[in-house]
Structure formats: structure tokens, C-alpha cells
PDB file of C-alpha atoms (C1' of nucleotides) in Angstrom:
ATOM      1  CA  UNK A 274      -9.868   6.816  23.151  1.00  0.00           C
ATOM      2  CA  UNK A 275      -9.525   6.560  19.279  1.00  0.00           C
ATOM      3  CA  UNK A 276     -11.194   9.648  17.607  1.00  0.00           C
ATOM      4  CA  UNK A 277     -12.173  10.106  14.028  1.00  0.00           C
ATOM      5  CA  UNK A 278     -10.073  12.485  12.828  1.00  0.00           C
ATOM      6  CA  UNK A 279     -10.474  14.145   9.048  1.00  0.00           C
ATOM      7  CA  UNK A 280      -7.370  12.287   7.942  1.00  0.00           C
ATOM      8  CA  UNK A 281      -8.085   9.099   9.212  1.00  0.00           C
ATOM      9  CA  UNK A 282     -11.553   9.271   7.365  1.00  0.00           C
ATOM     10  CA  UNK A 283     -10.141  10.572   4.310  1.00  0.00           C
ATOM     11  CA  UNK A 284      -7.835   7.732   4.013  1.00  0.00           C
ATOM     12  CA  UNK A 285      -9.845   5.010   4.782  1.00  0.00           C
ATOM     13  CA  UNK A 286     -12.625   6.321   1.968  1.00  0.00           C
ATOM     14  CA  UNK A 287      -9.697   6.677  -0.378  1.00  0.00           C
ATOM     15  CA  UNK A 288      -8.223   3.230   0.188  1.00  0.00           C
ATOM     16  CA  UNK A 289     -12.242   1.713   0.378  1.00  0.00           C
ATOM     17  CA  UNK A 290     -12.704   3.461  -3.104  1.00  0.00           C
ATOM     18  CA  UNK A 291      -9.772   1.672  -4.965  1.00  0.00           C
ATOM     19  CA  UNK A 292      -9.674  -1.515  -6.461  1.00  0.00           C
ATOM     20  CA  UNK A 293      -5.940  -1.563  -6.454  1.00  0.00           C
ATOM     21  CA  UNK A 294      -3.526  -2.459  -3.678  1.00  0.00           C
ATOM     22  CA  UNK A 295      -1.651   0.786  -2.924  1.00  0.00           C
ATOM     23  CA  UNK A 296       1.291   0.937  -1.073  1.00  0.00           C
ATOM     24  CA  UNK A 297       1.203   3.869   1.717  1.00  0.00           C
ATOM     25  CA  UNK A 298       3.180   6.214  -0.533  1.00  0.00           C
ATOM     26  CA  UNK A 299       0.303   5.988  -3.128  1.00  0.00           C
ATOM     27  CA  UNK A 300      -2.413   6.108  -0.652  1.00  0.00           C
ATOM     28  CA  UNK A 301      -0.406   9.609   0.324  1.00  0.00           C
ATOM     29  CA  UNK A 302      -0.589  10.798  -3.352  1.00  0.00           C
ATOM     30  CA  UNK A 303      -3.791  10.373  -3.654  1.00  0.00           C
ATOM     31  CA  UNK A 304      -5.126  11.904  -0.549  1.00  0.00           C
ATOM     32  CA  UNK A 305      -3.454  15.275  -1.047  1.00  0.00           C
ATOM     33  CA  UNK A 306      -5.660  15.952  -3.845  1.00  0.00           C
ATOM     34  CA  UNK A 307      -8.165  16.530  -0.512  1.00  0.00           C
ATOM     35  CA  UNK A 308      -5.557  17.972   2.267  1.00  0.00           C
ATOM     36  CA  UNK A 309      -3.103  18.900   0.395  1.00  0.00           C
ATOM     37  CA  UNK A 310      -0.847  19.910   3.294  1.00  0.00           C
ATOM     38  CA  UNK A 311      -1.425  16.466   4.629  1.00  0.00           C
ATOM     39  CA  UNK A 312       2.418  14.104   5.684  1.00  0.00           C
ATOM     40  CA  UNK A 313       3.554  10.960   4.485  1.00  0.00           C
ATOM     41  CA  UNK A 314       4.019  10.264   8.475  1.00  0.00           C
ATOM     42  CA  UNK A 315       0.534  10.735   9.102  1.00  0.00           C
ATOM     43  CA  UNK A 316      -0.528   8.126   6.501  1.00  0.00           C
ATOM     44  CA  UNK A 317       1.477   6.068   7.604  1.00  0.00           C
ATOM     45  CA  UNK A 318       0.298   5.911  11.079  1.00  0.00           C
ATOM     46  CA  UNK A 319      -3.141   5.692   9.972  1.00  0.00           C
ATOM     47  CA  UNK A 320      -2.548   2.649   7.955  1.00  0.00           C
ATOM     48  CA  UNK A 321      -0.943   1.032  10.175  1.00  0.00           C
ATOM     49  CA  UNK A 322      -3.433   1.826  12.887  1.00  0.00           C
ATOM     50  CA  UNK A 323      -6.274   0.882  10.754  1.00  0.00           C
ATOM     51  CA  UNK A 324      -4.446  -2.314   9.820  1.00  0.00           C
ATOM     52  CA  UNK A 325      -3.786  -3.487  13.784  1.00  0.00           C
ATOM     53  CA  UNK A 326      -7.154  -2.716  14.132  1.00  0.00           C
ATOM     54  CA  UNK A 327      -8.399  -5.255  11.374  1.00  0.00           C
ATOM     55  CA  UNK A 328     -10.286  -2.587   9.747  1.00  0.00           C
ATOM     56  CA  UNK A 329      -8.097  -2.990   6.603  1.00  0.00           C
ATOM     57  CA  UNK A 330      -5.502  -5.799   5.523  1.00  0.00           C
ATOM     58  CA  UNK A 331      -1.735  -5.114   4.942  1.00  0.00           C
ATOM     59  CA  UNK A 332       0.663  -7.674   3.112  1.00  0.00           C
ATOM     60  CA  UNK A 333       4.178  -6.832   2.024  1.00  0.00           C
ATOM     61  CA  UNK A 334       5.057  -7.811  -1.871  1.00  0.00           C
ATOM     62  CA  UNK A 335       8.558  -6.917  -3.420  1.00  0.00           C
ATOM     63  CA  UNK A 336      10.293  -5.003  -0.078  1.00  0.00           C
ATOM     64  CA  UNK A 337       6.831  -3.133   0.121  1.00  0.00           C
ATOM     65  CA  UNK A 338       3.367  -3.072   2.301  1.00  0.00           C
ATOM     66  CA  UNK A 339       0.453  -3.188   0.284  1.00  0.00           C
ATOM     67  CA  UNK A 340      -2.429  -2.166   1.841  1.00  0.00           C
ATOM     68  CA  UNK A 341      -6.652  -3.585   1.265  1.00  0.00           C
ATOM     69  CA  UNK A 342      -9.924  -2.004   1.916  1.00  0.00           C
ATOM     70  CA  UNK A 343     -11.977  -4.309   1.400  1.00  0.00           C
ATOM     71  CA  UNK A 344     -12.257  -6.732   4.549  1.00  0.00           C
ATOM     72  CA  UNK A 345     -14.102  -9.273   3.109  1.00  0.00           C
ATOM     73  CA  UNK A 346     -12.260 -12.439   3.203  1.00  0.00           C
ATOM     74  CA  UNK A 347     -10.765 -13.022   0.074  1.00  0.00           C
ATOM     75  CA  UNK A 348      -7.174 -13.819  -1.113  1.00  0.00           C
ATOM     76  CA  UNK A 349      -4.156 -12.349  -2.941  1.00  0.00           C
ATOM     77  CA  UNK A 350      -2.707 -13.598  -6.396  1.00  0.00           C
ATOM     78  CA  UNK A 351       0.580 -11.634  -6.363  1.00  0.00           C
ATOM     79  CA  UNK A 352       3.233 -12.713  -9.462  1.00  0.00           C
ATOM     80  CA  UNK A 353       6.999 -11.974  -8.146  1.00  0.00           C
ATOM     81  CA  UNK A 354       7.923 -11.037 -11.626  1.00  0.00           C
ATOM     82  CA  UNK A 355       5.680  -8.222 -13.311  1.00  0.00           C
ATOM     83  CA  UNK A 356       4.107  -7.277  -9.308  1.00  0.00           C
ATOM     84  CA  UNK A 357       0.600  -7.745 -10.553  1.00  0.00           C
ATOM     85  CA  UNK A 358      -1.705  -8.451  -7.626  1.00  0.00           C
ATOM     86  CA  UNK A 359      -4.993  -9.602  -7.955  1.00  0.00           C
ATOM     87  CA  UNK A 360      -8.241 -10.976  -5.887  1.00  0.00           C
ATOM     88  CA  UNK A 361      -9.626 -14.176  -5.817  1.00  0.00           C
ATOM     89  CA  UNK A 362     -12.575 -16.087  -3.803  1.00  0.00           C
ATOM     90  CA  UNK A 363     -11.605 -17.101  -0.447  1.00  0.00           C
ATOM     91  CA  UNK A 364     -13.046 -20.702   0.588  1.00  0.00           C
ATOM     92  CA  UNK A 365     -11.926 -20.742   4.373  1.00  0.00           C
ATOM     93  CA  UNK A 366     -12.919 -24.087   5.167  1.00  0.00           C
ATOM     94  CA  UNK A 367     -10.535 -25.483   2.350  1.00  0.00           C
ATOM     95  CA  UNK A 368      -7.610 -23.445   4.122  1.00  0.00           C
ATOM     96  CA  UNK A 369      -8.484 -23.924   7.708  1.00  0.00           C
ATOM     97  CA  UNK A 370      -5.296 -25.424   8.654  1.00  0.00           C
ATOM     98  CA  UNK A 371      -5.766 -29.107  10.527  1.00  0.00           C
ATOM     99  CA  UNK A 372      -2.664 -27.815  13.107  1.00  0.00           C
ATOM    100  CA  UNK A 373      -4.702 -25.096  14.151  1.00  0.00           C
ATOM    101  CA  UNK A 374      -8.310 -25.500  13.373  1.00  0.00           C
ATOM    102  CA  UNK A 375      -9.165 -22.148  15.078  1.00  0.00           C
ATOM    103  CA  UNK A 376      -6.722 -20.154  13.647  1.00  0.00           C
ATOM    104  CA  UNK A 377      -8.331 -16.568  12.333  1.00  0.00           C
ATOM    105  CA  UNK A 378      -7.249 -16.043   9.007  1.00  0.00           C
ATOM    106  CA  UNK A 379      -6.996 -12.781   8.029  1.00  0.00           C
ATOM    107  CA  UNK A 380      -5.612 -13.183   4.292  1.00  0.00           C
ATOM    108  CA  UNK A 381      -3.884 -15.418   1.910  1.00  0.00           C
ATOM    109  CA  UNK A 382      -1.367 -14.474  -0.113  1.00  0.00           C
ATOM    110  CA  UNK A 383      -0.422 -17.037  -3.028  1.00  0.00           C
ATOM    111  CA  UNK A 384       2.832 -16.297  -3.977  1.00  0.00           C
ATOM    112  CA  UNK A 385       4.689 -17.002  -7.750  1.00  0.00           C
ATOM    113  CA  UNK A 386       4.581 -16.693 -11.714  1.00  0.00           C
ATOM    114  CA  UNK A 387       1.743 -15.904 -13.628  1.00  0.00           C
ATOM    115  CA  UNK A 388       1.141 -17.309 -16.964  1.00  0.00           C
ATOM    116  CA  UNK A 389       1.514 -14.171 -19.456  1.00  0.00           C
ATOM    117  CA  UNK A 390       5.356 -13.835 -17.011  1.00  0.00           C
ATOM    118  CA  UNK A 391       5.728 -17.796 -17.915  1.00  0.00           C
ATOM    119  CA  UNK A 392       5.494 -16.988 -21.610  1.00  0.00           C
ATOM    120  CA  UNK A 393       7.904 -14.193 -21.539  1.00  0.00           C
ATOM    121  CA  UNK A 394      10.341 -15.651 -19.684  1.00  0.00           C
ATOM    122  CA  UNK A 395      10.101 -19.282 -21.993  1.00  0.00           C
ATOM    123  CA  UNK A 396      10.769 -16.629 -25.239  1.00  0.00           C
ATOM    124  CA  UNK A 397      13.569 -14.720 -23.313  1.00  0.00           C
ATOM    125  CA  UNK A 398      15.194 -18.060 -23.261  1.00  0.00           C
ATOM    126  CA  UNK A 399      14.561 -19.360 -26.684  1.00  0.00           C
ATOM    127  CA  UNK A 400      16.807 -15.629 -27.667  1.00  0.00           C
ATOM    128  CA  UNK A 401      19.244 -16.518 -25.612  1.00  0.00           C
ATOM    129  CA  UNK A 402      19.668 -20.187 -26.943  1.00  0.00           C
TER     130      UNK A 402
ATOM    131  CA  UNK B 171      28.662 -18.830 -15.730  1.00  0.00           C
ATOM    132  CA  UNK B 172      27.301 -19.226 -11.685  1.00  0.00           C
ATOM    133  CA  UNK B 173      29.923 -20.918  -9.561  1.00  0.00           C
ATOM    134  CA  UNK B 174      29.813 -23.598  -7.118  1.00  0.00           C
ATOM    135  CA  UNK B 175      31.690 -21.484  -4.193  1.00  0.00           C
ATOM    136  CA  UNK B 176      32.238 -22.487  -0.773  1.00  0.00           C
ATOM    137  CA  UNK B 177      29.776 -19.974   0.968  1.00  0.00           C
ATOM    138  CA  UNK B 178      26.990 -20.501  -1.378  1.00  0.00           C
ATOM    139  CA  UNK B 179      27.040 -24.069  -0.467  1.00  0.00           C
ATOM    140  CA  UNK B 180      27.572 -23.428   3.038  1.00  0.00           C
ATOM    141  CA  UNK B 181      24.459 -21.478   3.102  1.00  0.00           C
ATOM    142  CA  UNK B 182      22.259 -23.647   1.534  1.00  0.00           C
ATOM    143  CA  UNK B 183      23.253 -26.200   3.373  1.00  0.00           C
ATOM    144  CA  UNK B 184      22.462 -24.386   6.620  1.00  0.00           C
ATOM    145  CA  UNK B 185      19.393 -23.138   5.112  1.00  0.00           C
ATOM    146  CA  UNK B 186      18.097 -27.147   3.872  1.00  0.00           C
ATOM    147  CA  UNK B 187      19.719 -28.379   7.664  1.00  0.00           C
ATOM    148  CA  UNK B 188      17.493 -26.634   9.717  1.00  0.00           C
ATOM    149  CA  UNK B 189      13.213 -26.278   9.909  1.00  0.00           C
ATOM    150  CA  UNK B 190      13.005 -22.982  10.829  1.00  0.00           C
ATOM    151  CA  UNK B 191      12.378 -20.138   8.503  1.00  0.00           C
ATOM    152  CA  UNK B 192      14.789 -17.709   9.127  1.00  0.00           C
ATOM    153  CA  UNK B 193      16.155 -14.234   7.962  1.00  0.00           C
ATOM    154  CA  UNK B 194      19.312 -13.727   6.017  1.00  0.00           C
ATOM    155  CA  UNK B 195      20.902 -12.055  10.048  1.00  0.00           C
ATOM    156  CA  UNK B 196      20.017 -15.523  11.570  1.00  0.00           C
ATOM    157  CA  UNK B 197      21.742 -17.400   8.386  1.00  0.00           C
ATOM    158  CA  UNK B 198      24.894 -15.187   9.303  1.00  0.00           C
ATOM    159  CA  UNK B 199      25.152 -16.232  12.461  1.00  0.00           C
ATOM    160  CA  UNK B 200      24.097 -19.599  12.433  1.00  0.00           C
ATOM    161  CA  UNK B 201      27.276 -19.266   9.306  1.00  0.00           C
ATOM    162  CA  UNK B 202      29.717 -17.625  11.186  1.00  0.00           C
ATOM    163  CA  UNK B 203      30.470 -21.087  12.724  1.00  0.00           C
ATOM    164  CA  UNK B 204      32.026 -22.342   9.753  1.00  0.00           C
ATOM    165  CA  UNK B 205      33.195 -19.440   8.178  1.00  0.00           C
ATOM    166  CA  UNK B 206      33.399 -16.836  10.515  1.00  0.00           C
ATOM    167  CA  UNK B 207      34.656 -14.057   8.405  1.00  0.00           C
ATOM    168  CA  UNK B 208      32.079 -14.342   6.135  1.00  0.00           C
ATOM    169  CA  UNK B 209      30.023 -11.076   5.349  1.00  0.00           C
ATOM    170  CA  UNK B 210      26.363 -10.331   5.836  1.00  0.00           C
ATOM    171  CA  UNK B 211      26.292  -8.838   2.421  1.00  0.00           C
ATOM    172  CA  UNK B 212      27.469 -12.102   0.885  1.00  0.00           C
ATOM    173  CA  UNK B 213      24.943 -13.657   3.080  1.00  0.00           C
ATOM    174  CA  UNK B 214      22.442 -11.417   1.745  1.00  0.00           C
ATOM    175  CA  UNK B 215      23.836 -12.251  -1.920  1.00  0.00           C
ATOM    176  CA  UNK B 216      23.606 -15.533  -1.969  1.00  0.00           C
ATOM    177  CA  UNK B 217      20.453 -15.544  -0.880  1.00  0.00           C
ATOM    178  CA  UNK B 218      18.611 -13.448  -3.245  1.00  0.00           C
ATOM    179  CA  UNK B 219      20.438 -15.437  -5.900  1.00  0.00           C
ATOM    180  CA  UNK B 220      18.782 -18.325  -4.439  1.00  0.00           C
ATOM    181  CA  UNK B 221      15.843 -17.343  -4.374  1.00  0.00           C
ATOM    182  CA  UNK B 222      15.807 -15.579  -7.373  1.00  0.00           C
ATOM    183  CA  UNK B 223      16.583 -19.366  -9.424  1.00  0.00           C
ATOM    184  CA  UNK B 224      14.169 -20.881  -7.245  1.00  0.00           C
ATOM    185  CA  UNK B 225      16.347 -23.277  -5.529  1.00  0.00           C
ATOM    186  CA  UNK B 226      14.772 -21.672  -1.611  1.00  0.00           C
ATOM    187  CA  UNK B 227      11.289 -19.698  -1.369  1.00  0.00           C
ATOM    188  CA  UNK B 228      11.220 -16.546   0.357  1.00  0.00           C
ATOM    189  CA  UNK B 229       8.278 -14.165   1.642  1.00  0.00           C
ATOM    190  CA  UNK B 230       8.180 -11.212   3.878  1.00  0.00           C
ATOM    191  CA  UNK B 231       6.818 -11.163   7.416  1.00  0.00           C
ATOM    192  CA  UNK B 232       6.735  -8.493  10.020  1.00  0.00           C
ATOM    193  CA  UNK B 233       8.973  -6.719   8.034  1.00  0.00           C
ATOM    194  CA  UNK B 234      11.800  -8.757   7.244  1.00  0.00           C
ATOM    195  CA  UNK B 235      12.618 -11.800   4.780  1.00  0.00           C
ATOM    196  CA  UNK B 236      12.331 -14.534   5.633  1.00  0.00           C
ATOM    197  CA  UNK B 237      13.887 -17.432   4.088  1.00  0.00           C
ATOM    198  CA  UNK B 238      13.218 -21.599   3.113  1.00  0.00           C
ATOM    199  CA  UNK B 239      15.007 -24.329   1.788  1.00  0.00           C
ATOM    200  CA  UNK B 240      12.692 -27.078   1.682  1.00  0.00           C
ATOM    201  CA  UNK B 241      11.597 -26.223  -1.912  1.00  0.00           C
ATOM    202  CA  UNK B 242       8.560 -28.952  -1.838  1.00  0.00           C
ATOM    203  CA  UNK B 243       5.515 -27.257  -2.060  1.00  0.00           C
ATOM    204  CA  UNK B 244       4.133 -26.274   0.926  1.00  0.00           C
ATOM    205  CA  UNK B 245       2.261 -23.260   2.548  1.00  0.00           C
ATOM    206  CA  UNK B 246       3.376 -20.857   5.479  1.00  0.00           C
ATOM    207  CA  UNK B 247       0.757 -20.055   8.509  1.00  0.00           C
ATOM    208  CA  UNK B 248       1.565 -17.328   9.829  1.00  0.00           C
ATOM    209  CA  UNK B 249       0.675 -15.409  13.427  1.00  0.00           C
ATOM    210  CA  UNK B 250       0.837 -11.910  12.759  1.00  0.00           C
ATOM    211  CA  UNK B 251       0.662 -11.648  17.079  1.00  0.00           C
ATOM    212  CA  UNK B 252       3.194 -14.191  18.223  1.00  0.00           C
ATOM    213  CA  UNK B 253       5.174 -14.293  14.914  1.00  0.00           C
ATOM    214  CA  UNK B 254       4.981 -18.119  14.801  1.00  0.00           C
ATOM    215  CA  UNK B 255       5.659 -19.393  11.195  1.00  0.00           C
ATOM    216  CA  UNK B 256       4.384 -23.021  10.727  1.00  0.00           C
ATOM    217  CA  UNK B 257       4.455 -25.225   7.304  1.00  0.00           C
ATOM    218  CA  UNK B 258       1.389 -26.603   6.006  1.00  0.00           C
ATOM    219  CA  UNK B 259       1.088 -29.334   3.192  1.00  0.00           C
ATOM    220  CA  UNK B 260       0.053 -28.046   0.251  1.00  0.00           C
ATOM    221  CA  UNK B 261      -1.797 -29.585  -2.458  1.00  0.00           C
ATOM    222  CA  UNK B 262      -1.069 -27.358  -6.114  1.00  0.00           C
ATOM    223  CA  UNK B 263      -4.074 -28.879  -7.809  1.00  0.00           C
ATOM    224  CA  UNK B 264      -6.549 -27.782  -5.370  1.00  0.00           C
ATOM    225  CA  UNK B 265      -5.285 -24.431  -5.070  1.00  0.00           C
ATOM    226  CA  UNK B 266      -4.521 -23.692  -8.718  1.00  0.00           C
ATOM    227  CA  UNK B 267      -6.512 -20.134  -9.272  1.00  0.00           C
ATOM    228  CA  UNK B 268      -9.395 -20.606 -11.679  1.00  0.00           C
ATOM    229  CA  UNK B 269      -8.311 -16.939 -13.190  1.00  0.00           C
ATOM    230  CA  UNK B 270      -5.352 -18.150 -14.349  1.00  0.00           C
ATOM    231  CA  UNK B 271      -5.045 -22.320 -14.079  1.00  0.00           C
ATOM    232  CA  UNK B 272      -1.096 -22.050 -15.361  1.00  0.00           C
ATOM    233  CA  UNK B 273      -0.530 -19.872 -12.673  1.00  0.00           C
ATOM    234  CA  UNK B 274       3.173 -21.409 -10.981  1.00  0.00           C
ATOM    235  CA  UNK B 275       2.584 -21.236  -7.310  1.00  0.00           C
ATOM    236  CA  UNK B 276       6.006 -20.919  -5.223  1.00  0.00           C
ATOM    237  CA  UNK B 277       4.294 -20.307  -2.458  1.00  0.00           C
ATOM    238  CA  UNK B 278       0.930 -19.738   0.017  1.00  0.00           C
ATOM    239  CA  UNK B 279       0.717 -17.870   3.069  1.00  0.00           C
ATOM    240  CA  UNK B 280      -1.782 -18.077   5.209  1.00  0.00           C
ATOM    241  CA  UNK B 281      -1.946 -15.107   7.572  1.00  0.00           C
ATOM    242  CA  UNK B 282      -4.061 -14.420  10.865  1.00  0.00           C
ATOM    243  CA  UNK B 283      -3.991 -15.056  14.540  1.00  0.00           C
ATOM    244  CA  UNK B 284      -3.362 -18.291  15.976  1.00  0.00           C
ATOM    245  CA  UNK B 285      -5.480 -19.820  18.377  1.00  0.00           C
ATOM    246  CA  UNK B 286      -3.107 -19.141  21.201  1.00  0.00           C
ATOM    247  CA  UNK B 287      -3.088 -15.473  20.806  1.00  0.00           C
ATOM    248  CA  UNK B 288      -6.445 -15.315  20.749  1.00  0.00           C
ATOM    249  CA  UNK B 289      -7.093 -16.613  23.769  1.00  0.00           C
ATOM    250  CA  UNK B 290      -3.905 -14.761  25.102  1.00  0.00           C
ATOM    251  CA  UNK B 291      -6.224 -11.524  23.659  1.00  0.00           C
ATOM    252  CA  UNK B 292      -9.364 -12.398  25.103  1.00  0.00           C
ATOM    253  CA  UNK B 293      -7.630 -12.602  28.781  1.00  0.00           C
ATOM    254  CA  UNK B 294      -6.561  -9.141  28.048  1.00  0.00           C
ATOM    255  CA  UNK B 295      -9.556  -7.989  27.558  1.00  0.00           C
ATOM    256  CA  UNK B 296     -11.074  -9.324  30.308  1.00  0.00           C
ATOM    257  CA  UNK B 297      -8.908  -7.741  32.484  1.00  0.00           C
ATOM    258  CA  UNK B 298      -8.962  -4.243  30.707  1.00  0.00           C
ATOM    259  CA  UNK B 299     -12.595  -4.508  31.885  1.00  0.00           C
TER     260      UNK B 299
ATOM    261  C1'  DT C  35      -9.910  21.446  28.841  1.00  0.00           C
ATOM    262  C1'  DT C  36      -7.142  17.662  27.513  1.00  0.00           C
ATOM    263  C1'  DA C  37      -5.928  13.558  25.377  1.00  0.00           C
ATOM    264  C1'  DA C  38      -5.274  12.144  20.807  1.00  0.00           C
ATOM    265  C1'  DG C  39      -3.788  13.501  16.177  1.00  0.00           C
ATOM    266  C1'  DT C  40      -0.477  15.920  13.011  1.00  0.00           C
ATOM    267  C1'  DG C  41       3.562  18.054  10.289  1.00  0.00           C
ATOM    268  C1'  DC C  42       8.114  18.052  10.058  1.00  0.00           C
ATOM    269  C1'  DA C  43      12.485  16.295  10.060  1.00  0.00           C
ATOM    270  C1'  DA C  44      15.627  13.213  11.982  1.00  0.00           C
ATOM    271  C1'  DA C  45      16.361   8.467  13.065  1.00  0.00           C
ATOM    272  C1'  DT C  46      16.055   3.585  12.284  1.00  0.00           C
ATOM    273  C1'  DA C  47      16.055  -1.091  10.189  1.00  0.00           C
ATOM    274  C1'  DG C  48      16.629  -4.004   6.629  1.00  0.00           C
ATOM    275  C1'  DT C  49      18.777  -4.620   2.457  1.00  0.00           C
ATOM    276  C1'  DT C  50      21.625  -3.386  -1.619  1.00  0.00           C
ATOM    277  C1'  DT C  51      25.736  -1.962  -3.972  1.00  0.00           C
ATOM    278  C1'  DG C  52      30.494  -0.124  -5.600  1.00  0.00           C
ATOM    279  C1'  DC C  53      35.014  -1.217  -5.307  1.00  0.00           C
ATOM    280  C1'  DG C  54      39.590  -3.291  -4.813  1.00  0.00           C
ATOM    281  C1'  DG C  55      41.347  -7.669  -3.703  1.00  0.00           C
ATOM    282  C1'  DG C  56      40.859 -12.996  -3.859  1.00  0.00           C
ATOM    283  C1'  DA C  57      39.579 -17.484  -5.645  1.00  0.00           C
ATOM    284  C1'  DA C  58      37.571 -20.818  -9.059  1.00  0.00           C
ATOM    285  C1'  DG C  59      37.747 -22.787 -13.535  1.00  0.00           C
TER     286       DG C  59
ATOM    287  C1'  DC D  85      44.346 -15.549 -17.129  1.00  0.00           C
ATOM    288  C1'  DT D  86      39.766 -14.060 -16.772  1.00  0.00           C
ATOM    289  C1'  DT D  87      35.512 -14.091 -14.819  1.00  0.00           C
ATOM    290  C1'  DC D  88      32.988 -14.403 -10.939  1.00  0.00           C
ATOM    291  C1'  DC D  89      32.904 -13.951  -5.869  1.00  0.00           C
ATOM    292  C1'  DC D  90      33.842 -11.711  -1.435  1.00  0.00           C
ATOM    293  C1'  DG D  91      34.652  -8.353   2.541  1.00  0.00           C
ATOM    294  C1'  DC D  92      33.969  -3.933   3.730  1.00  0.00           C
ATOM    295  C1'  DA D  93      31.701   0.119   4.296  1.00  0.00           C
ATOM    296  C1'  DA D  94      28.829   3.446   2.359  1.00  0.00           C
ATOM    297  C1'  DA D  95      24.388   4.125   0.267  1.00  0.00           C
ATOM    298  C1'  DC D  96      19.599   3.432  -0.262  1.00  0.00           C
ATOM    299  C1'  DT D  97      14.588   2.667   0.667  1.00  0.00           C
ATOM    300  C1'  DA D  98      10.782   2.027   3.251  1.00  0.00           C
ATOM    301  C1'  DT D  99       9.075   2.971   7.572  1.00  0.00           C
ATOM    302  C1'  DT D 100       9.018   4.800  12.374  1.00  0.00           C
ATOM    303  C1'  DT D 101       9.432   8.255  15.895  1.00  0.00           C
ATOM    304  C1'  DG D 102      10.232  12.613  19.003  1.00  0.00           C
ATOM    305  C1'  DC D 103       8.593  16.951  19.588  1.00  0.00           C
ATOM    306  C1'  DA D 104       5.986  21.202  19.526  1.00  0.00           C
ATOM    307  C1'  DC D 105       1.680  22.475  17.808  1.00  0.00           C
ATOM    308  C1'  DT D 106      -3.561  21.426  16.490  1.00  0.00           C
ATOM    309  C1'  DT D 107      -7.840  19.653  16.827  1.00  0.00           C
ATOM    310  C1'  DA D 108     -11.755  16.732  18.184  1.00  0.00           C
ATOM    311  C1'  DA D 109     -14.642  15.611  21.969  1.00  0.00           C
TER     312       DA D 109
END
DNA sequence: TTAAGTGCAAATAGTTTGCGGGAAG
DNA sequence: CTTCCCGCAAACTATTTGCACTTAA
């Protein structure tokens, strides 16, 4: 049986408190400031624990697993060129795929460029020219 | 100046011949038949190139890259159980993020459980019981 | 008491990169 | 020629795991 162990609570309160989407290294630099003496392997476990159990939501972005806190069905803005990730308003019905009308989503991710990286990249290119 | 080589278009082509979505290791093999001492880490190469200009989308899942020619925009459903990767049409208007309407979308994923693996779970559980 | 959790360090998996040789323009 | 591309193997990064020891229940 799953217990609740001191780091497994201390985690998920640290990763419910945030705002951000940490990656498990970050999530481990926080939580030291509390156990100190606490390992990166333990973190990960519990992340990854947490996350099979649905209790958070994990999503890899640039070679790395984000994790999410917050349950609540919502979806990820994530731009490929400066990393930022953001939240926005999940309206399931709109995504329920036809193919699968019962599929469970869990999170959706929308990948690309966001407009301030559009601008800098349209300047980098008039320098070039 | 980027040149036209014989691998990069042999990859590409592989890549736009098939309907799968599948890593840079299956590209290598599937490659190998035409040019069977070709490297993984040119493979690799010409991939990220391609993806980096655009020409193929790529996104992460279960830990490894996964890769897609058809460049018409479209959105990934995705079984985080079975591993099942299916396209969905996409409509960019509709989907366009209100936070940022110029927002470039490459790419949506929609991740969950697909209907199959939840009945496949709710067996299990049944006879866990 | 005892099964689950943990720290540590080693192992793994996927991907990237440096370099000398090879091919395209 | 000269610049880019490739094969090869080593390097790197993020993540997982085995084991002896703790801790929660």
C-alpha cells in the first residue's frame, strides 16, 4: 500500500504552490530548502509516481519533463523558441476527438512560436539581409 | 548554403512515405534499405535540421522523439497507456489562443487514455478485487 | 514487525558532437 | 577548391535502478 511519506508531501505542496512548470531538477532545488539531505532520485520517483497516479500532469518540452500541480483541466501554450510555457482554458468538448469520443484527456499541449519570438526572428532576418 | 544531399532526401522521403510517426531509430532502419551504411547520427542530423526549418513537426512522447512529415496542420492524440499516436484534423482558427491570437501553432497534442485502455483498466480492476 | 520509502552511486537510454575523410557545387 | 556533409565513436544529459538502510503504519 502507498504511504504518505514526508517527501512525497513535501513535493507535492511545493509543486501545488508554483505557478511555473518545473522540471524535476527544479522541483529538487526547491525542496531542499525543507530536507535538505533530500536525493534527486527520490524526486524523481515521486514525480513520476504522482504523475502515473494522475495526481499531477507531466509533459516533456525541449528534451525535458515538465511537471503540473494543478489538475484542473486546462492546456499548455509552450513556444519551441524562448521555452515559455503558459496556461490557457481548456474547452473539452471542442477537443473531444470524433475517432475516439471517450478518450480521457489528460492535457493539451499546443506546440510552436509565440508572437514576441515571431518579431525577433522577422528582425534577425532583416540584419542578415 | 544547405545542400540538397542524398540522405537528407532519402529521409524525408521515408519520413513523407509512410503514416506513422516514428523516432529517428525507426527512420534508420526503415533507411538502411537504401543506404545501408548510413549513420544514426546523420539520421539524427538531418532530422533536427528538419525540424528545426519546419519542413517535419516533431514532439516528444514517452520519452523519445518522435517525428512527422505531413506538415499540414494537424493534431496528435496520444495514449499515454498503449502508446497509440493518432492524427486529428485541426482547424488553426478555432484553436488560435486568445492570449496571444499571432501565436504560430506547429502543432497540438492531445494527451490521455484512449477508450481501449480504459476499459482494458477497468477489467483489471475488477479482477484485483 | 514489515512492507514501502530513501540516499547514494552506478547504470541506462536517447541524443549530440568532434574529428578526419568524402562529396556537392 | 572550398564548404558542407558523413561515419564513427566518444561524450553528454536526463532519467532510472539496485542495494543496504530508514521509516511509516
Amino acid at each position: 500500500m502507498k504511504r504518505f511519506s514526508k517527501r512525497r508531501q513535501c513535493i507535492l505542496d511545493n509543486l501545488e504552490s508554483r505557478k511555473d512548470h518545473p522540471t524535476a531538477d527544479m522541483v529538487y532545488r526547491s525542496v531542499r530548502d525543507q530536507i535538505p539531505n533530500i536525493s534527486l532520485g527520490t524526486v524523481y520517483r515521486n514525480l513520476k509516481d504522482l504523475a502515473d497516479e494522475g495526481v499531477i500532469i507531466s509533459f516533456t518540452q525541449n528534451g525535458k519533463e515538465h511537471f503540473d500541480g494543478n489538475n484542473h483541466p486546462h492546456m499548455h501554450l509552450c513556444c519551441s523558441v524562448c521555452g515559455k510555457i503558459e496556461d490557457l482554458p481548456l474547452n473539452a468538448e471542442k477537443y473531444a476527438p470524433k475517432s475516439d469520443p471517450d478518450f480521457m484527456i489528460r492535457n493539451v499541449i499546443i506546440q510552436g512560436v509565440c508572437s514576441d519570438c515571431i518579431a525577433r526572428q522577422t528582425e534577425d532576418e532583416v540584419l542578415e539581409a
